XYZ file of C-alpha atoms in Angstrom:
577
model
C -19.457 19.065 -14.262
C -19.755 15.489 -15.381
C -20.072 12.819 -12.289
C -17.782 10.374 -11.407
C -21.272 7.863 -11.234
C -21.633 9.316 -15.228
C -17.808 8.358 -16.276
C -18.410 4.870 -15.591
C -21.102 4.740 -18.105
C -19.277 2.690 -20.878
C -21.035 4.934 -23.722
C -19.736 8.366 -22.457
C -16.640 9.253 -24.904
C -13.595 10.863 -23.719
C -15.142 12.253 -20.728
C -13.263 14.563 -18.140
C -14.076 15.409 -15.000
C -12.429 18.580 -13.880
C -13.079 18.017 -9.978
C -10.715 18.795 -7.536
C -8.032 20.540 -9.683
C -7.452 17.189 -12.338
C -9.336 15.120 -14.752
C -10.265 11.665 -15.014
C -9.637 10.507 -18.502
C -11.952 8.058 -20.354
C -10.804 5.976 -23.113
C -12.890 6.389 -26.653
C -14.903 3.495 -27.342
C -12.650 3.282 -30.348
C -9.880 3.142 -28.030
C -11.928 0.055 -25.889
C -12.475 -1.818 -28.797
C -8.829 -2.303 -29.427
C -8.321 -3.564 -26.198
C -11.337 -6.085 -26.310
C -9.680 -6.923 -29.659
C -6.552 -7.592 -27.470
C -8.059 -9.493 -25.057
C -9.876 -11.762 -27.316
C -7.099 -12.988 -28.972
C -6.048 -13.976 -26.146
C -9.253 -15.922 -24.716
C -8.465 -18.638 -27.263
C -7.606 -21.877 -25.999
C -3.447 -22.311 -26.335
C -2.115 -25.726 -27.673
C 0.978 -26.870 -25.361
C 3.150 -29.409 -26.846
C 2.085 -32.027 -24.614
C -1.325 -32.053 -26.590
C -0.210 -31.880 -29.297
C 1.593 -35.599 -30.130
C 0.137 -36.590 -33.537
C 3.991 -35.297 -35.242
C 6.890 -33.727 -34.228
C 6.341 -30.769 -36.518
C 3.571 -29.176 -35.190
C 4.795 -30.030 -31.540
C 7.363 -27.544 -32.345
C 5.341 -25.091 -34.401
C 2.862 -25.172 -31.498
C 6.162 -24.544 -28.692
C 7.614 -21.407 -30.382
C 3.682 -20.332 -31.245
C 3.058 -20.532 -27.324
C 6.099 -19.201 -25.599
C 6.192 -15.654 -28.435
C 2.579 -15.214 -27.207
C 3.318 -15.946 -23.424
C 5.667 -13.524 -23.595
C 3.683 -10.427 -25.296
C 1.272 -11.266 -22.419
C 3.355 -11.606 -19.872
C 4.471 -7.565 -19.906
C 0.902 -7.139 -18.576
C 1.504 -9.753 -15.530
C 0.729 -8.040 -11.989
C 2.141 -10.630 -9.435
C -0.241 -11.062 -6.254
C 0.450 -12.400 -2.987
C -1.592 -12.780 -0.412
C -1.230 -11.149 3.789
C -0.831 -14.220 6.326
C -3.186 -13.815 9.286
C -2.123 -10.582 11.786
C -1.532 -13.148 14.667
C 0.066 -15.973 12.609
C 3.045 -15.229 15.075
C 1.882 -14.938 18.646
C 2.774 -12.745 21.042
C 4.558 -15.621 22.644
C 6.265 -16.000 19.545
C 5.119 -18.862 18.520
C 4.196 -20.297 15.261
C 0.505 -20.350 15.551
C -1.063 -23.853 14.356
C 1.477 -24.598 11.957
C -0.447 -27.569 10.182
C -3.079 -25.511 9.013
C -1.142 -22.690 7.820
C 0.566 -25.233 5.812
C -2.660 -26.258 4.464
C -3.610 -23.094 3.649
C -0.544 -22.210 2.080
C -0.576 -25.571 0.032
C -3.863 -24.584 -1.097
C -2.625 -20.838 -2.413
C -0.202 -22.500 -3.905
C -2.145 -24.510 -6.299
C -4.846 -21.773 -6.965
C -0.964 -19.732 -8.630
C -0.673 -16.451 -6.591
C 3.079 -15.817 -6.400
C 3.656 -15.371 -2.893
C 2.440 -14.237 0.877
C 3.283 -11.282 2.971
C 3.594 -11.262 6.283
C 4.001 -8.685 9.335
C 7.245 -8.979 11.480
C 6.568 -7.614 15.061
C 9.115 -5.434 16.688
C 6.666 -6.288 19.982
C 6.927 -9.842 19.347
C 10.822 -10.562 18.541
C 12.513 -7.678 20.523
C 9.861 -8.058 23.422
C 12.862 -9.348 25.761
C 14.574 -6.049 25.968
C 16.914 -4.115 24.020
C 18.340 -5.704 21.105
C 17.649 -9.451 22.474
C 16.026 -10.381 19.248
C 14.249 -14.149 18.881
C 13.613 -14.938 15.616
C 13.128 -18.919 15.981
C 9.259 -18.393 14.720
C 9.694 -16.211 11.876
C 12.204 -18.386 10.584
C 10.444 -21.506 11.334
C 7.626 -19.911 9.452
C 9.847 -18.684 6.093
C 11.133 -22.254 5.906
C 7.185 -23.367 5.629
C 6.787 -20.611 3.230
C 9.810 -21.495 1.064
C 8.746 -25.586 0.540
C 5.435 -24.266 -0.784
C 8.042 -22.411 -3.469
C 6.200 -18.901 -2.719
C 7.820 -15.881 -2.392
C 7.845 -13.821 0.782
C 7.339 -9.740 1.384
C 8.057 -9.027 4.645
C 7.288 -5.810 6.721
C 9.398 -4.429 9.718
C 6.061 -3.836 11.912
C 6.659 -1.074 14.546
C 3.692 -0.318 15.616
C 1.087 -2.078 17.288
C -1.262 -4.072 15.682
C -4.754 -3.495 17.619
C -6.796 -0.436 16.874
C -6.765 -0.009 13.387
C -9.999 -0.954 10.979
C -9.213 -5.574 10.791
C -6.879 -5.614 13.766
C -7.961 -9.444 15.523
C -4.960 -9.258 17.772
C -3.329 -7.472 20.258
C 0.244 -7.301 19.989
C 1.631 -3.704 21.558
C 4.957 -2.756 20.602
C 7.829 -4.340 23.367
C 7.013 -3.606 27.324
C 10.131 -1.900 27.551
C 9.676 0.998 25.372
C 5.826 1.791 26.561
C 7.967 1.539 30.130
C 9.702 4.760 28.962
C 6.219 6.004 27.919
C 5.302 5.383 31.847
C 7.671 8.263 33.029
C 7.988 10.217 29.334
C 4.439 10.272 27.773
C 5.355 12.832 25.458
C 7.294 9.939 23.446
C 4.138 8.852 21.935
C 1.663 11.158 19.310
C -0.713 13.162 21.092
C -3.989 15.383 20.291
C -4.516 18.814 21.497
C -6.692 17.174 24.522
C -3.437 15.483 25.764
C -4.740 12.301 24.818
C -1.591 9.771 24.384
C -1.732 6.934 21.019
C 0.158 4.477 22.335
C 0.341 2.568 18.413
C 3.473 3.911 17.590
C 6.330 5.992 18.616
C 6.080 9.998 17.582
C 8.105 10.895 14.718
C 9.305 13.757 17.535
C 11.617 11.107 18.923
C 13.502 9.813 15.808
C 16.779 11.356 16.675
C 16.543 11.694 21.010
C 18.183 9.060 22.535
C 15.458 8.285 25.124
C 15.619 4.665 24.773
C 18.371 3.260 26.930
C 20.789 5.013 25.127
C 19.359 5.084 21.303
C 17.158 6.877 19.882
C 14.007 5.518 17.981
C 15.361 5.644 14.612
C 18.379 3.656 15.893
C 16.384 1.177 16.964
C 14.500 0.376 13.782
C 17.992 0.190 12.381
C 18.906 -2.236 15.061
C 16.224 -4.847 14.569
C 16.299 -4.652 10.487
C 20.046 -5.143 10.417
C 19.623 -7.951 12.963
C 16.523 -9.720 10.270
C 18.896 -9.246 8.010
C 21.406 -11.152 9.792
C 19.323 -14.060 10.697
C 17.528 -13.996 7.417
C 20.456 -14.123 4.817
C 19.725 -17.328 3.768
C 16.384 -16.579 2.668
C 17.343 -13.450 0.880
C 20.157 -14.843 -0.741
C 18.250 -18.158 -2.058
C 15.434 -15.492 -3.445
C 12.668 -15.913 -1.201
C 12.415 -13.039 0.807
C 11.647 -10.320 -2.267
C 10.199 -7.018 -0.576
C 10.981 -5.430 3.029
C 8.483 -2.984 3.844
C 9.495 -0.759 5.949
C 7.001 0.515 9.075
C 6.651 4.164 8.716
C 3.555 4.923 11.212
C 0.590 3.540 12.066
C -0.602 0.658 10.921
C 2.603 0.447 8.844
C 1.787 3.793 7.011
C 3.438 6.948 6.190
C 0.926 9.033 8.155
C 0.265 10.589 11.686
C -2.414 7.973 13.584
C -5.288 11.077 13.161
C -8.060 8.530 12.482
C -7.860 5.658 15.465
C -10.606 3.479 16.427
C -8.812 3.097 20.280
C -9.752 7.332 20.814
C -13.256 6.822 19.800
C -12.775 7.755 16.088
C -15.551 6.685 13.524
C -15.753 6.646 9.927
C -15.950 9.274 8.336
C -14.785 11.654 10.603
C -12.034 14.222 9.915
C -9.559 12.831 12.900
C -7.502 14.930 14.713
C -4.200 16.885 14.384
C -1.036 14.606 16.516
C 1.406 17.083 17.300
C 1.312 18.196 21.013
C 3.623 16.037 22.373
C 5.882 18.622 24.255
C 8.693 17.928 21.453
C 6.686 18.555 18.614
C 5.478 21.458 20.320
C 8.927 22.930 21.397
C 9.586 22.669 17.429
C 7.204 24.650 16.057
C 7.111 27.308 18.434
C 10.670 27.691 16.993
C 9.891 27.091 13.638
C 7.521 30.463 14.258
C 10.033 32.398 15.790
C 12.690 31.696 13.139
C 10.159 33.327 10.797
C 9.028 36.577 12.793
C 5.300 34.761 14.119
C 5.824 33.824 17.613
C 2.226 34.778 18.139
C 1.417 31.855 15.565
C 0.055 28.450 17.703
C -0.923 24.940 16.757
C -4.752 24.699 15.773
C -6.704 24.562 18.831
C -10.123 25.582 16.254
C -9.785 22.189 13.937
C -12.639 20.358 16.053
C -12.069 16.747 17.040
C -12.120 13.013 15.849
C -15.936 12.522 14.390
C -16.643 16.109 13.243
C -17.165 16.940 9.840
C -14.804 19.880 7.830
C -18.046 22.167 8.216
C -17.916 21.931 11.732
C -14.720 23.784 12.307
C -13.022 26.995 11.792
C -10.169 25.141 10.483
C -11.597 23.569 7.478
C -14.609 25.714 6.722
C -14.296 25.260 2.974
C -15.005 29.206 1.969
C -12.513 31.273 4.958
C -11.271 28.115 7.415
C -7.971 28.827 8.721
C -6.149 26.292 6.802
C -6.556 28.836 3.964
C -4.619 31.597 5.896
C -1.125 32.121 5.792
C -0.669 30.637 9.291
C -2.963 27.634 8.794
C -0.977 26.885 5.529
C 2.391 27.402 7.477
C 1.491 24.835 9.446
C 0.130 22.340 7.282
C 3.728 23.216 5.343
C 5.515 22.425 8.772
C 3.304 19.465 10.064
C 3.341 17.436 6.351
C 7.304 18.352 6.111
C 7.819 16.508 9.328
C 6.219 13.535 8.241
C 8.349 13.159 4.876
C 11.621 13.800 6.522
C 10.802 11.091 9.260
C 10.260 8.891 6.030
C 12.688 10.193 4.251
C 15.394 9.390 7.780
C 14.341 5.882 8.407
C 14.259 4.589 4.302
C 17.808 6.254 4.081
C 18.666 3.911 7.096
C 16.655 0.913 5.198
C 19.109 1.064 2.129
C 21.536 1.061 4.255
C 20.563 -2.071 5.913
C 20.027 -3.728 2.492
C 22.344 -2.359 0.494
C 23.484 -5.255 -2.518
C 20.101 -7.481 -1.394
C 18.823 -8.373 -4.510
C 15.357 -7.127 -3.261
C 13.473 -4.389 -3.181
C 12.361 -1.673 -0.582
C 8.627 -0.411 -0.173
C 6.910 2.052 2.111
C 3.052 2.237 2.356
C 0.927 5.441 1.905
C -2.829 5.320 3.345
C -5.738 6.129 1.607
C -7.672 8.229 3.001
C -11.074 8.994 0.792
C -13.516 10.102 2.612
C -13.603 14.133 2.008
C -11.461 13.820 -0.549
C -14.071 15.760 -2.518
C -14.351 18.753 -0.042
C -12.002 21.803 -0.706
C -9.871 21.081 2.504
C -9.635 17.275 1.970
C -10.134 17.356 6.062
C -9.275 13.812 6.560
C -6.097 13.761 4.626
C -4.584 17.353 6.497
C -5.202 15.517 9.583
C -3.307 12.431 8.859
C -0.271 14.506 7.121
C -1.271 15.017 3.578
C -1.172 18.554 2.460
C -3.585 17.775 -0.673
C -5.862 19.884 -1.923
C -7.332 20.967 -5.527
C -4.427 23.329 -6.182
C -1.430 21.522 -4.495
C -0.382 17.656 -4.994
C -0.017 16.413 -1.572
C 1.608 12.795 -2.996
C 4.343 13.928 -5.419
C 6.865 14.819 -2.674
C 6.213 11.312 -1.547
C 6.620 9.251 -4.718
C 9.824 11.461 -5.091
C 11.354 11.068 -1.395
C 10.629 7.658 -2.511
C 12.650 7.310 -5.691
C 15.379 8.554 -4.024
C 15.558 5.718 -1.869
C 14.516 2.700 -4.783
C 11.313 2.166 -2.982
C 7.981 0.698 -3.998
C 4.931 3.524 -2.760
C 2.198 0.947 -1.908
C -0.843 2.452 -2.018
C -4.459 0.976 -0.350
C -7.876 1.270 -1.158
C -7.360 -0.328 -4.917
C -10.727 -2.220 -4.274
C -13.109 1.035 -3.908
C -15.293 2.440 -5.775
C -16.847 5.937 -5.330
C -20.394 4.385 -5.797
C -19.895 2.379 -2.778
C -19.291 5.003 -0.324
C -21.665 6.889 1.756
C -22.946 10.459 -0.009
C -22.289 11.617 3.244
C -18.379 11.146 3.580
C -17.882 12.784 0.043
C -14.955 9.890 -1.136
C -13.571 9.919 -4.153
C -11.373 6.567 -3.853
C -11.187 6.237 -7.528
C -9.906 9.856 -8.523
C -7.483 9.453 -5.310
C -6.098 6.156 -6.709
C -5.301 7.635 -10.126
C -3.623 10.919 -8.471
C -1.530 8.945 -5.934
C -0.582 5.752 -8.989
C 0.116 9.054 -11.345
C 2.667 10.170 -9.297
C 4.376 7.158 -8.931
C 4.517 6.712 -12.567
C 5.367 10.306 -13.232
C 8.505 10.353 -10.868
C 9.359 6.930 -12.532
C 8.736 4.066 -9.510
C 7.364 1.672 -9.291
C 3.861 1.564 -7.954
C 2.258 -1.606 -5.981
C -1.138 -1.647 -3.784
C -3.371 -3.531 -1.430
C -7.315 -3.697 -0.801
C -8.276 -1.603 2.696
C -11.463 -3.953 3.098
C -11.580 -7.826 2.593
C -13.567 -8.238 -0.453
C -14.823 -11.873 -2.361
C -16.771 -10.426 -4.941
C -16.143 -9.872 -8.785
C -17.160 -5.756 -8.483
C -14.462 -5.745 -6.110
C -11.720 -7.685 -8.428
C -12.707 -5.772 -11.311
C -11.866 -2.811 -9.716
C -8.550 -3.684 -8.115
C -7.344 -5.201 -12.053
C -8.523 -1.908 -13.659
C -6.313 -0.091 -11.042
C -3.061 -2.462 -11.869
C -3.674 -2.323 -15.440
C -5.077 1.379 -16.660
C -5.142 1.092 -20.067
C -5.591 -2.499 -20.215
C -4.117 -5.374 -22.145
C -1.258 -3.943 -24.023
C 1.957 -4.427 -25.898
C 4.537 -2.531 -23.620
C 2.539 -3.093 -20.376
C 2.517 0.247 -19.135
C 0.940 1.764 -16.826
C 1.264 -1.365 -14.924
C 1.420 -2.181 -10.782
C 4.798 -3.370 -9.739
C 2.512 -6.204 -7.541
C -0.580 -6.261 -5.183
C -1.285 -8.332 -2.018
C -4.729 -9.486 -1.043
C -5.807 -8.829 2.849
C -6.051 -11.388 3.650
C -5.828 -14.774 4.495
C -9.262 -16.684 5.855
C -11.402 -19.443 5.762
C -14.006 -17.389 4.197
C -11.608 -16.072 1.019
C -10.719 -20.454 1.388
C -14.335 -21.083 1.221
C -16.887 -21.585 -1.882
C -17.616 -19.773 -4.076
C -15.198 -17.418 -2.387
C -12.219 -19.066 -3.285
C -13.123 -19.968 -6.709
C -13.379 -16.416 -7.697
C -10.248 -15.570 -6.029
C -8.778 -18.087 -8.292
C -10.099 -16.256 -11.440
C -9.031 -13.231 -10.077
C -5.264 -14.174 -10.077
C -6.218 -15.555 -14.073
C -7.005 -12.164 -14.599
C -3.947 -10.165 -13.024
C -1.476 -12.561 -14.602
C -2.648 -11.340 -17.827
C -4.662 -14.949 -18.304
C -1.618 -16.582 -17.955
C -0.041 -19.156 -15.961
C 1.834 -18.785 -13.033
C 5.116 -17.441 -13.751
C 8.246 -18.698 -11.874
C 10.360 -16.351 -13.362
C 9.772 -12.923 -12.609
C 12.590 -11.876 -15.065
C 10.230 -12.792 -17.999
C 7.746 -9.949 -16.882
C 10.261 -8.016 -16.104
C 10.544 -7.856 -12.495
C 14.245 -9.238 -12.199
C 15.836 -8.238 -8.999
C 19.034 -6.390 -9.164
C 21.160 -5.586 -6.062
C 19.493 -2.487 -4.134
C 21.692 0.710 -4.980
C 22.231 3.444 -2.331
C 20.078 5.958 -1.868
C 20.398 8.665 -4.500
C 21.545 12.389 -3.287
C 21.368 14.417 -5.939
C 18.040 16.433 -5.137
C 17.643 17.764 -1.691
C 14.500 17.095 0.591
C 13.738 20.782 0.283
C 13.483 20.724 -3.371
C 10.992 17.763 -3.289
C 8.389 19.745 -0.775
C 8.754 22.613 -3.378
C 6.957 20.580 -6.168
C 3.517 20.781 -5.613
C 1.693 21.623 -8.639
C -1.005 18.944 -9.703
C -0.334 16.806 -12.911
C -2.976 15.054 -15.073
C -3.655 11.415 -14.008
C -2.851 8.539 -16.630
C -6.000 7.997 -18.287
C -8.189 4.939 -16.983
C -10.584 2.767 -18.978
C -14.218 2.752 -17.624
C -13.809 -0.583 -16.450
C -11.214 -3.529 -16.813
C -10.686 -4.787 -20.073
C -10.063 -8.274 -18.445
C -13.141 -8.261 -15.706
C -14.540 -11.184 -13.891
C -17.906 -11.800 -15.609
C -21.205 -12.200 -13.828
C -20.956 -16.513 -12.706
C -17.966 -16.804 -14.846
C -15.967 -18.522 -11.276
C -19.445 -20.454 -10.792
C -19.001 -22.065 -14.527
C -15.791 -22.643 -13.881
C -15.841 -24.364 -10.873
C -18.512 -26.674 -12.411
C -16.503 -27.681 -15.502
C -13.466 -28.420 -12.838
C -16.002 -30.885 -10.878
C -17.212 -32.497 -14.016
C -13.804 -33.010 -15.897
C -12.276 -34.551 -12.051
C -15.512 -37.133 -12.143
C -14.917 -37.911 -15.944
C -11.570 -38.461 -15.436
């Protein structure tokens, strides 16, 4: 079996890499060679008209030269954006230091990334008490955004942010619904130790109307029909271009197995989250219903820091997750998950139906174990993926039916990175998750998991966005990616100066774009949600599929003090000048 370490030696030819159930596909150097050849036609310097004033002849034979090849390139564009600060609204809701946001936004601005996302906390604007929503801040904060001419993703945040891997703030989700919590703990995801996660509300309560009278999915319709109320304006004028919608925790469609507040560390497995007494109540009738009362929920899958080896769950050779009743559960327990999706996007299209935006849910991703047999790590959190059954393809299709982006994390990894003790493969887990995307025809966008400045890091999040490279149709292509996230240190030298060539690099070497139509991202009213395949039918589809193939590296990469060079010939032509 060839290693992952050997496929990204650039003189290995068509290599394959059979682990876990799909291969990794290398282009021929044959193949890289066409792309260089594509990528160093288009290193050569471009004439614009404006230098170009000795006649009037070539002005014009140098215009229509410029804008034909603009255009080829621009198919290959991947917009970025970049994540305003977690607290950047406080809990008081308050815009937080407003004149240095605006000089940090100026400043993004000029280095061309095409816009900013930003969380909007349920905890923060409905913190008064049922549907008393303030939203004086955000929208003091999306004019500031708008006069800088970027465009704006926005997230409907319900959970809290505080906990999770980056978290710098506190902001719980609103007093009032942990106050039902006080009396009703079983509202909120809990291990098999009783141990309450206060981060989010469990997916058990979606459709019990514990909360004054509504139930939790009827709130998260509430508060994203009321932003879309006060936020018309900026939807309407164009700003406001994504709503991602807050599935889980930390934004993602996942249960919160892995949480830093209950004493989890990387890597360990995490911990099942479905003993809440509702959860419970269900599948002890999900057993009966099928003649298995005797079946129970996993009391043998060890806890937060263990490793697969360490339980009779996940023992790779005879763990119970191989059994019939360990994979009922896993069946039941990932099901849940993807109708709880599947329930709130419906009510998301709703929302936005005839917004000329675009929907987008995030999926998490979880590496480490991915190269065991029982991909521990991922069970845990909700994704039934192992070598012989596509965890993700249910997703990216539960997805389509609702026209939503899958925005996928961990873009920035690399396997050689991670400790040979957690047994990641965030590389082959990128290709399988992007693959199905692409195969069930959506689009596909992503984010970095880790803050990273350097060009290894870059290179690997523009090989992700652009697979095969530089190429006439543009395809495989990411839809976007956002940068986490805004700092001093990614403002800073030489931090920011690679950043810069970064966004060079995923615009395909080309200017900023102001018109997304031109690589084709024109934004069409959102359509309702499509029902002409049934939930049921999507859980059925399981069987892995190829990945697209992947170069060995980007085509387009940051080279070694190529953002050094640069910054120098900036200094010297602003002294000449």
């Amino acid at each position: 079996m060839t290693s992952v370490v050997g496929l990204m030696n650039p003189n290995l030819i068509n290599g394959r890499n059979l682990h876990k159930g799909f291969s990794i596909f290398v282009k021929s150097e044959e193949s890289k060679k066409r792309v260089q050849w594509r990528f160093s036609m288009q290193e050569r310097p471009l004439r614009t008209p404006q230098a170009t004033a000795s006649s009037t002849t070539e002005t014009k034979a140098t215009e229509f030269n410029t804008t034909a090849y603009e255009d080829k390139m621009l198919t290959n564009y991947v917009p970025v954006y970049v994540m305003l600060q977690l607290g950047v609204i406080t809990n008081d809701n308050v815009l937080e230091n407003e004149e240095k946001l605006k000089k940090q936004l100026k400043k993004l601005k000029q280095s061309q990334v095409d816009g900013v996302m930003v969380d909007v906390w349920w905890g923060i604007v409905e913190s008064k008490g049922p549907k008393q929503y303030q939203w004086s801040a955000y929208r003091n904060l999306f004019e500031i955004v708008q006069s800088f001419g970027l465009k704006l993703q926005a997230i409907m945040s319900f959970h809290r942010c505080g906990g999770n891997i980056g978290d710098d703030v506190n902001i719980p989700i609103p007093k009032w619904v942990l106050q039902v919590g006080d009396s009703n703990p079983d509202i909120f995801y809990t291990n098999k130790s009783g141990n309450r996660n206060k981060e989010c509300l469990s997916l058990s309560v979606d459709n019990l109307s514990l909360f004054q009278g509504r139930t939790a999915v009827e709130m998260y319709r509430d508060y994203m029909k009321s932003f879309r109320e006060n936020m018309e304006d900026f939807i309407s004028s164009g700003v406001i271009i994504d709503i991602e919608v807050g599935l889980g925790p930390a934004g993602e469609l996942r249960y919160p197995s892995y949480s830093e507040t209950q004493g989890w560390v990387f890597p360990g497995i995490g911990e099942f989250q479905c003993y809440d007494k509702y959860l419970r109540s269900d599948y002890e009738e999900e057993v009966r219903r099928i003649g298995h009362p005797e079946w129970k929920l996993p009391e043998n899958a060890g806890e937060y820091n263990n490793i697969p080896e360490e339980t009779e769950f996940f023992e790779y050779s005879n763990g119970t997750y191989l059994k019939e009743e360990g994979q009922f559960f896993l069946s039941w327990y990932s099901r849940k998950l993807l109708l709880h999706g599947d329930q709130i996007l419906d009510e998301a299209n709703k929302v936005f139906l005839g917004c000329k935006l675009k929907l987008a849910a995030k999926v998490s991703g979880i590496h480490w174990w991915y190269k065991t047999e029982s991909h521990a790590a991922e069970l845990t959190a909700g994704y039934y993926n192992l070598k012989n059954r596509d965890g993700y393809r249910a997703m990216a299709k539960m997805m389509r039916r609702h026209h939503a982006i899958l925005n996928f994390t961990c873009l920035e990894m690399r396997n050689t990175e991670q400790p040979a003790i957690a047994k990641s493969g965030p590389q082959e887990l990128v290709q399988q998750v992007l693959s199905c995307g692409w195969s069930e025809g959506i689009e596909v966008a992503g984010e970095n998991a880790l803050p990273r400045f350097d060009r290894d890091g870059y290179n690997q999040i523009i090989l992700n966005a652009r697979p095969s490279g530089i190429n006439q149709d543009g395809k495989p292509r990411m839809f976007g990616f956002t940068y986490l996230r805004l700092s001093d240190k990614l403002l800073s030298e030489p931090n920011f100066s690679t950043f810069k060539t970064f966004l060079k690099r995923m615009h395909a070497n080309q200017e900023y774009c102001s018109e997304p139509e031109r690589y084709n991202h024109k934004l069409f009213p959102l359509e309702r949600s499509r029902n002409d395949e049934s939930l049921e039918k999507f859980m059925e589809e399981t069987e892995p599929i190829d990945p697209f193939p992947w170069l060995t590296e980007t085509d387009t990469s940051i080279r070694p003090y190529e953002s050094v060079l640069s910054r120098l010939r900036s200094t010297f032509l602003r002294k000449k000048s």
